Coordinates of N, CA, C and O in Angstrom, one line a residue:
M291 N -93.4 -61.5 -24.4 CA -93.4 -60.2 -23.7 C -94.0 -60.1 -22.5 O -95.1 -60.5 -22.3
P292 N -93.3 -59.7 -21.5 CA -93.7 -59.7 -19.8 C -94.8 -58.2 -19.6 O -94.5 -57.4 -20.5
L293 N -95.5 -58.2 -18.8 CA -96.6 -57.2 -18.8 C -96.0 -56.6 -16.8 O -96.4 -57.4 -16.3
F294 N -96.1 -55.7 -17.5 CA -95.7 -54.8 -16.2 C -96.8 -53.9 -16.1 O -96.9 -52.7 -16.5
V295 N -97.7 -53.8 -15.1 CA -98.6 -52.9 -14.3 C -98.6 -52.6 -13.3 O -98.7 -53.6 -12.2
R296 N -98.7 -51.4 -12.9 CA -99.1 -50.7 -11.4 C -100.6 -50.9 -11.1 O -101.1 -50.5 -11.5
Y297 N -100.5 -51.5 -9.7 CA -101.9 -51.7 -9.2 C -101.8 -50.6 -7.9 O -103.0 -50.9 -7.3
D298 N -101.0 -50.0 -7.5 CA -101.0 -49.2 -6.4 C -101.8 -48.3 -6.3 O -102.2 -47.7 -5.3
T299 N -102.6 -47.6 -7.7 CA -103.6 -46.7 -7.4 C -105.0 -47.4 -7.3 O -106.0 -46.7 -7.4
I300 N -105.3 -48.2 -7.4 CA -106.4 -49.2 -7.0 C -106.9 -49.3 -5.5 O -106.1 -50.3 -5.2
F301 N -107.7 -48.6 -4.9 CA -107.7 -48.9 -3.5 C -109.1 -49.5 -3.2 O -109.0 -50.0 -2.0
E302 N -109.7 -49.9 -4.1 CA -111.1 -51.0 -3.5 C -110.2 -52.7 -3.9 O -110.0 -52.8 -5.0
L303 N -110.4 -53.3 -3.3 CA -109.7 -54.8 -3.2 C -110.4 -55.4 -4.5 O -109.9 -56.2 -4.9
G304 N -112.0 -55.4 -4.3 CA -112.8 -56.1 -5.4 C -112.4 -55.6 -7.0 O -112.0 -56.3 -7.9
E305 N -112.4 -54.6 -6.6 CA -111.8 -53.8 -8.1 C -110.5 -54.0 -8.6 O -110.0 -54.7 -9.8
A306 N -109.7 -54.2 -7.6 CA -108.5 -54.4 -8.1 C -108.0 -55.8 -8.0 O -107.1 -56.3 -9.5
M307 N -108.6 -56.8 -7.8 CA -108.4 -58.4 -8.0 C -109.5 -58.3 -9.3 O -108.7 -59.2 -10.0
T308 N -110.5 -57.8 -9.3 CA -110.8 -57.7 -11.2 C -110.0 -57.4 -12.2 O -109.9 -58.3 -13.3
T309 N -109.2 -56.3 -11.8 CA -108.4 -55.8 -13.1 C -107.1 -56.7 -13.1 O -106.5 -57.1 -14.4
M310 N -106.5 -57.3 -12.2 CA -105.1 -58.3 -12.1 C -105.5 -59.3 -12.9 O -104.9 -60.1 -13.5
S311 N -106.8 -60.0 -12.4 CA -107.1 -61.0 -13.0 C -107.5 -61.0 -14.6 O -107.0 -61.4 -15.8
H312 N -108.0 -59.7 -14.9 CA -108.0 -59.3 -16.7 C -107.0 -59.3 -17.2 O -106.6 -59.6 -18.2
D313 N -106.2 -58.5 -16.6 CA -104.7 -58.2 -17.1 C -104.1 -59.6 -17.0 O -103.0 -59.9 -17.8
R314 N -104.3 -60.5 -16.8 CA -103.6 -61.8 -16.2 C -104.1 -62.8 -17.4 O -103.3 -63.3 -18.0
F315 N -105.5 -63.0 -17.5 CA -106.1 -63.6 -18.4 C -106.7 -63.3 -19.7 O -106.4 -64.2 -20.7
T316 N -106.3 -62.0 -20.2 CA -106.8 -61.3 -21.4 C -106.0 -60.3 -22.0 O -106.2 -59.6 -22.3
V317 N -104.7 -61.4 -22.3 CA -103.5 -60.7 -23.0 C -103.8 -60.6 -24.1 O -102.5 -60.2 -24.9
G318 N -104.5 -61.5 -25.0 CA -104.8 -61.6 -26.3 C -105.4 -60.1 -27.0 O -105.8 -59.8 -26.2
A319 N -105.1 -60.4 -28.2 CA -105.4 -59.3 -29.0 C -106.7 -59.6 -30.1 O -106.4 -60.5 -31.0
A320 N -107.9 -59.2 -30.1 CA -108.7 -59.3 -31.5 C -108.7 -58.1 -32.1 O -109.4 -57.0 -31.6
V321 N -108.1 -58.0 -33.2 CA -107.9 -56.7 -34.2 C -109.0 -56.5 -35.1 O -108.8 -57.8 -36.2
S322 N -109.6 -55.8 -35.2 CA -110.6 -55.8 -36.5 C -110.4 -54.6 -37.1 O -110.5 -53.1 -36.7
K323 N -111.0 -54.5 -38.6 CA -110.9 -52.8 -39.4 C -112.1 -52.2 -39.0 O -113.2 -53.0 -38.7
G324 N -111.8 -50.8 -38.8 CA -113.0 -49.9 -38.5 C -113.7 -50.2 -36.7 O -112.4 -50.4 -36.2
D325 N -114.9 -50.0 -37.1 CA -115.3 -50.0 -35.9 C -116.5 -50.8 -35.8 O -117.8 -50.1 -35.4
P326 N -116.7 -52.1 -35.9 CA -117.7 -53.4 -36.1 C -118.2 -53.6 -34.2 O -119.4 -53.8 -34.6
V327 N -117.7 -53.1 -33.5 CA -118.1 -53.4 -32.3 C -119.1 -52.5 -31.7 O -119.0 -51.3 -31.7
E328 N -120.3 -53.0 -31.2 CA -121.5 -52.3 -30.9 C -121.3 -51.9 -29.3 O -121.2 -52.8 -28.7
P329 N -121.2 -50.6 -28.7 CA -121.2 -50.8 -27.4 C -122.1 -51.4 -26.4 O -123.6 -51.3 -27.1
E330 N -121.9 -51.5 -25.3 CA -123.2 -52.4 -24.7 C -123.9 -51.2 -24.1 O -123.2 -50.3 -23.3
T331 N -124.9 -51.3 -24.5 CA -126.0 -49.8 -24.0 C -127.2 -50.6 -22.8 O -127.5 -49.6 -22.3
N332 N -126.8 -51.6 -22.7 CA -128.1 -52.2 -21.6 C -127.0 -52.1 -20.2 O -126.1 -52.8 -20.2
P333 N -127.3 -51.3 -19.5 CA -126.8 -50.8 -18.1 C -126.7 -51.6 -17.0 O -125.6 -52.2 -16.6
I334 N -127.8 -52.6 -17.2 CA -127.9 -53.8 -16.1 C -126.8 -54.7 -16.6 O -126.1 -55.5 -15.9
K335 N -126.4 -55.3 -17.6 CA -125.5 -56.0 -18.4 C -124.1 -55.3 -18.5 O -123.0 -56.1 -17.8
A336 N -124.4 -54.1 -18.2 CA -122.8 -53.6 -18.4 C -122.4 -53.5 -16.4 O -121.0 -53.8 -16.4
I337 N -123.0 -53.6 -15.6 CA -122.8 -53.9 -14.5 C -122.6 -54.9 -14.1 O -121.7 -55.3 -13.6
A338 N -123.3 -56.2 -14.6 CA -123.1 -57.6 -14.4 C -121.3 -58.3 -14.8 O -120.8 -58.8 -14.6
Q339 N -121.1 -57.6 -15.7 CA -119.9 -57.6 -16.5 C -118.8 -57.2 -16.0 O -117.4 -57.3 -16.3
K340 N -119.2 -55.9 -15.4 CA -117.8 -55.0 -14.6 C -117.0 -56.0 -13.7 O -115.6 -55.5 -13.6
E341 N -117.2 -57.1 -12.8 CA -116.7 -57.9 -12.3 C -116.1 -59.0 -13.1 O -116.0 -60.1 -12.0
K342 N -116.3 -59.4 -14.3 CA -115.9 -60.1 -14.7 C -114.8 -60.2 -15.6 O -114.7 -58.7 -16.1
F343 N -113.8 -61.3 -15.6 CA -112.3 -60.8 -16.7 C -112.4 -61.8 -18.0 O -111.3 -61.9 -18.4
D344 N -113.4 -62.2 -18.2 CA -113.8 -63.0 -19.5 C -113.6 -62.0 -20.7 O -113.9 -61.0 -20.3
P345 N -112.7 -62.3 -21.7 CA -112.8 -61.8 -23.1 C -114.4 -60.7 -23.6 O -114.8 -61.9 -23.3
S346 N -114.1 -59.8 -23.8 CA -115.4 -59.1 -24.6 C -114.8 -58.0 -25.3 O -114.3 -57.8 -25.3
P347 N -116.2 -58.0 -26.4 CA -115.7 -57.3 -27.7 C -115.2 -55.9 -27.2 O -115.0 -55.3 -27.9
N348 N -116.2 -55.4 -25.6 CA -116.7 -54.0 -25.7 C -115.6 -53.8 -24.6 O -115.1 -52.5 -23.7
D349 N -114.3 -54.5 -24.4 CA -113.4 -54.6 -23.3 C -111.9 -54.7 -23.8 O -111.8 -55.5 -25.0
T350 N -111.0 -54.1 -23.3 CA -109.5 -54.2 -24.2 C -108.6 -54.0 -22.5 O -108.6 -53.0 -21.9
N351 N -107.6 -55.2 -23.1 CA -106.2 -55.0 -21.7 C -105.6 -53.7 -22.3 O -105.2 -53.7 -23.4
R352 N -105.0 -53.0 -21.3 CA -104.3 -51.7 -21.8 C -103.3 -51.8 -22.4 O -102.7 -51.0 -23.4
A353 N -102.6 -52.7 -21.9 CA -101.0 -53.3 -22.5 C -101.0 -53.6 -23.8 O -100.2 -53.0 -24.6
V354 N -102.2 -54.3 -24.1 CA -102.7 -54.9 -25.2 C -103.4 -53.5 -26.4 O -102.4 -53.7 -27.3
A355 N -103.6 -52.8 -25.9 CA -104.0 -51.8 -27.0 C -102.9 -51.1 -27.0 O -102.7 -50.1 -28.3
G356 N -102.2 -50.6 -26.0 CA -100.9 -49.7 -26.6 C -100.0 -50.6 -27.3 O -99.4 -49.3 -28.3
A357 N -100.0 -52.0 -27.2 CA -98.8 -52.3 -28.2 C -99.5 -52.6 -29.8 O -99.1 -52.0 -30.6
V358 N -100.8 -52.5 -29.9 CA -101.6 -52.2 -31.3 C -101.1 -50.9 -31.7 O -101.0 -50.8 -33.1
V359 N -101.7 -50.0 -30.7 CA -101.4 -48.7 -31.5 C -99.9 -48.8 -32.0 O -99.3 -47.8 -32.9
V360 N -98.9 -48.9 -30.9 CA -97.3 -49.0 -31.7 C -97.3 -49.6 -33.5 O -96.5 -49.5 -34.2
A361 N -97.9 -50.6 -33.1 CA -97.5 -51.6 -34.0 C -98.6 -50.4 -35.7 O -97.8 -50.9 -36.4
I362 N -99.4 -50.1 -35.2 CA -100.0 -49.2 -36.3 C -99.2 -47.9 -36.6 O -98.9 -47.8 -37.5
L363 N -98.9 -47.2 -35.5 CA -97.6 -46.4 -35.9 C -96.5 -46.5 -36.4 O -95.7 -46.0 -37.4
Q364 N -95.8 -48.2 -36.5 CA -94.9 -48.3 -37.5 C -95.5 -49.1 -38.8 O -94.3 -48.8 -39.4
R365 N -96.3 -49.0 -39.3 CA -96.8 -48.9 -40.5 C -96.4 -47.8 -41.8 O -96.8 -46.7 -41.5
A366 N -96.4 -48.4 -42.7 CA -96.2 -47.0 -43.8 C -97.5 -46.3 -44.1 O -97.2 -45.1 -44.4
T367 N -98.6 -47.0 -44.0 CA -99.8 -46.3 -44.2 C -100.7 -46.4 -43.2 O -100.5 -47.3 -42.2
A368 N -101.5 -45.3 -43.0 CA -102.5 -45.4 -41.9 C -103.8 -46.0 -41.9 O -104.3 -46.8 -42.9
G369 N -104.4 -46.3 -41.1 CA -105.4 -47.2 -41.1 C -106.0 -47.3 -39.4 O -105.5 -46.5 -38.9
E370 N -107.6 -47.6 -39.5 CA -108.7 -47.6 -38.4 C -109.0 -48.6 -37.9 O -109.4 -49.7 -39.0
V371 N -108.3 -49.3 -36.8 CA -108.9 -50.7 -35.9 C -109.3 -50.5 -34.7 O -109.7 -49.5 -34.1
S372 N -110.1 -51.2 -34.7 CA -110.8 -51.5 -33.2 C -109.9 -52.8 -32.7 O -109.8 -53.9 -33.5
V373 N -109.5 -52.3 -31.1 CA -109.1 -53.4 -30.3 C -110.0 -54.2 -29.3 O -110.3 -53.6 -28.5
S374 N -110.0 -55.4 -29.2 CA -111.3 -56.1 -28.1 C -110.1 -57.5 -27.4 O -109.1 -57.6 -28.1
A375 N -110.4 -57.2 -26.2 CA -109.9 -57.9 -25.2 C -110.0 -59.5 -26.3 O -111.0 -60.2 -26.6
A376 N -108.9 -60.5 -25.7 CA -109.2 -62.1 -26.4 C -108.5 -63.0 -25.4 O -107.4 -62.0 -24.3
A377 N -108.8 -63.9 -25.6 CA -108.3 -64.7 -24.1 C -106.6 -65.1 -24.2 O -106.0 -65.4 -25.6
G378 N -106.1 -65.6 -23.6 CA -104.4 -65.4 -23.7 C -103.9 -65.4 -21.9 O -104.0 -64.4 -21.4
K379 N -102.6 -65.9 -22.0 CA -102.2 -66.0 -20.5 C -100.5 -65.2 -20.9 O -99.8 -65.0 -20.0
E380 N -100.4 -64.8 -22.3 CA -98.8 -64.6 -22.4 C -99.3 -63.5 -23.6 O -100.1 -63.6 -24.8
M381 N -98.7 -62.2 -23.2 CA -98.8 -61.0 -24.5 C -98.1 -61.7 -25.7 O -96.9 -61.9 -25.8
A382 N -98.6 -61.2 -26.8 CA -97.8 -61.3 -28.3 C -96.7 -60.3 -28.6 O -96.6 -59.4 -27.7
A383 N -95.7 -61.2 -29.2 CA -94.8 -60.7 -29.3 C -95.0 -59.1 -30.6 O -96.4 -59.2 -31.4
M384 N -93.9 -58.2 -30.7 CA -94.4 -57.1 -31.4 C -94.4 -57.5 -33.1 O -95.9 -57.1 -33.6
A385 N -93.9 -58.4 -33.5 CA -94.2 -58.9 -34.7 C -95.3 -59.3 -35.1 O -96.2 -59.4 -36.0
E386 N -95.6 -60.1 -33.8 CA -97.3 -60.7 -34.0 C -98.2 -59.3 -33.7 O -99.2 -59.8 -34.4
M387 N -98.3 -58.6 -33.3 CA -99.1 -57.6 -33.1 C -99.1 -56.8 -34.4 O -100.1 -56.9 -35.1
R388 N -98.1 -56.7 -35.1 CA -98.0 -56.0 -36.7 C -98.8 -56.7 -37.7 O -99.5 -56.4 -38.4
A389 N -98.4 -58.0 -37.3 CA -99.6 -59.0 -38.3 C -100.9 -59.1 -37.9 O -101.3 -59.2 -39.0
L390 N -101.0 -59.0 -37.0 CA -102.6 -58.7 -36.6 C -103.5 -57.5 -36.9 O -104.2 -57.5 -37.5
V391 N -102.4 -56.5 -36.9 CA -102.9 -55.2 -37.6 C -103.0 -55.5 -39.2 O -103.8 -55.2 -39.7
D392 N -101.6 -55.9 -40.0 CA -101.8 -56.0 -41.3 C -103.2 -56.8 -41.9 O -103.4 -56.7 -43.0
K393 N -103.0 -57.8 -41.3 CA -104.4 -59.2 -41.4 C -105.9 -57.9 -41.7 O -106.4 -58.2 -42.1
A394 N -106.0 -57.1 -40.2 CA -107.3 -56.6 -40.0 C -107.2 -55.1 -41.0 O -108.5 -55.1 -41.4
L395 N -106.1 -55.1 -41.7 CA -106.1 -53.9 -42.6 C -106.0 -54.3 -44.0 O -106.1 -53.7 -44.8
A396 N -105.5 -55.6 -43.8 CA -105.7 -56.2 -46.1 C -106.9 -56.0 -46.2 O -107.9 -55.8 -45.8

């Protein structure tokens, strides 16, 4: 599935490059039931992670998060999931997203 994202609203070069790299290399999804991910509370670690684009349980690609939301809305029953970034160079097809959500909510 092609990933179309607009970057013309990011004016700082470093932030734009990090965002583009993140969106290019972390288009995988890690879906888990409920809210098992603890937020990063250490401000030093949070600042250090800001300019990295490695997959992190505290971060999510916005296009992948949107696809997971659509997959959840297509289910017959409701459920609560957390979506985290995972490594990948190509976004999963919608059927694969639904399978990830179904597996997490099973």
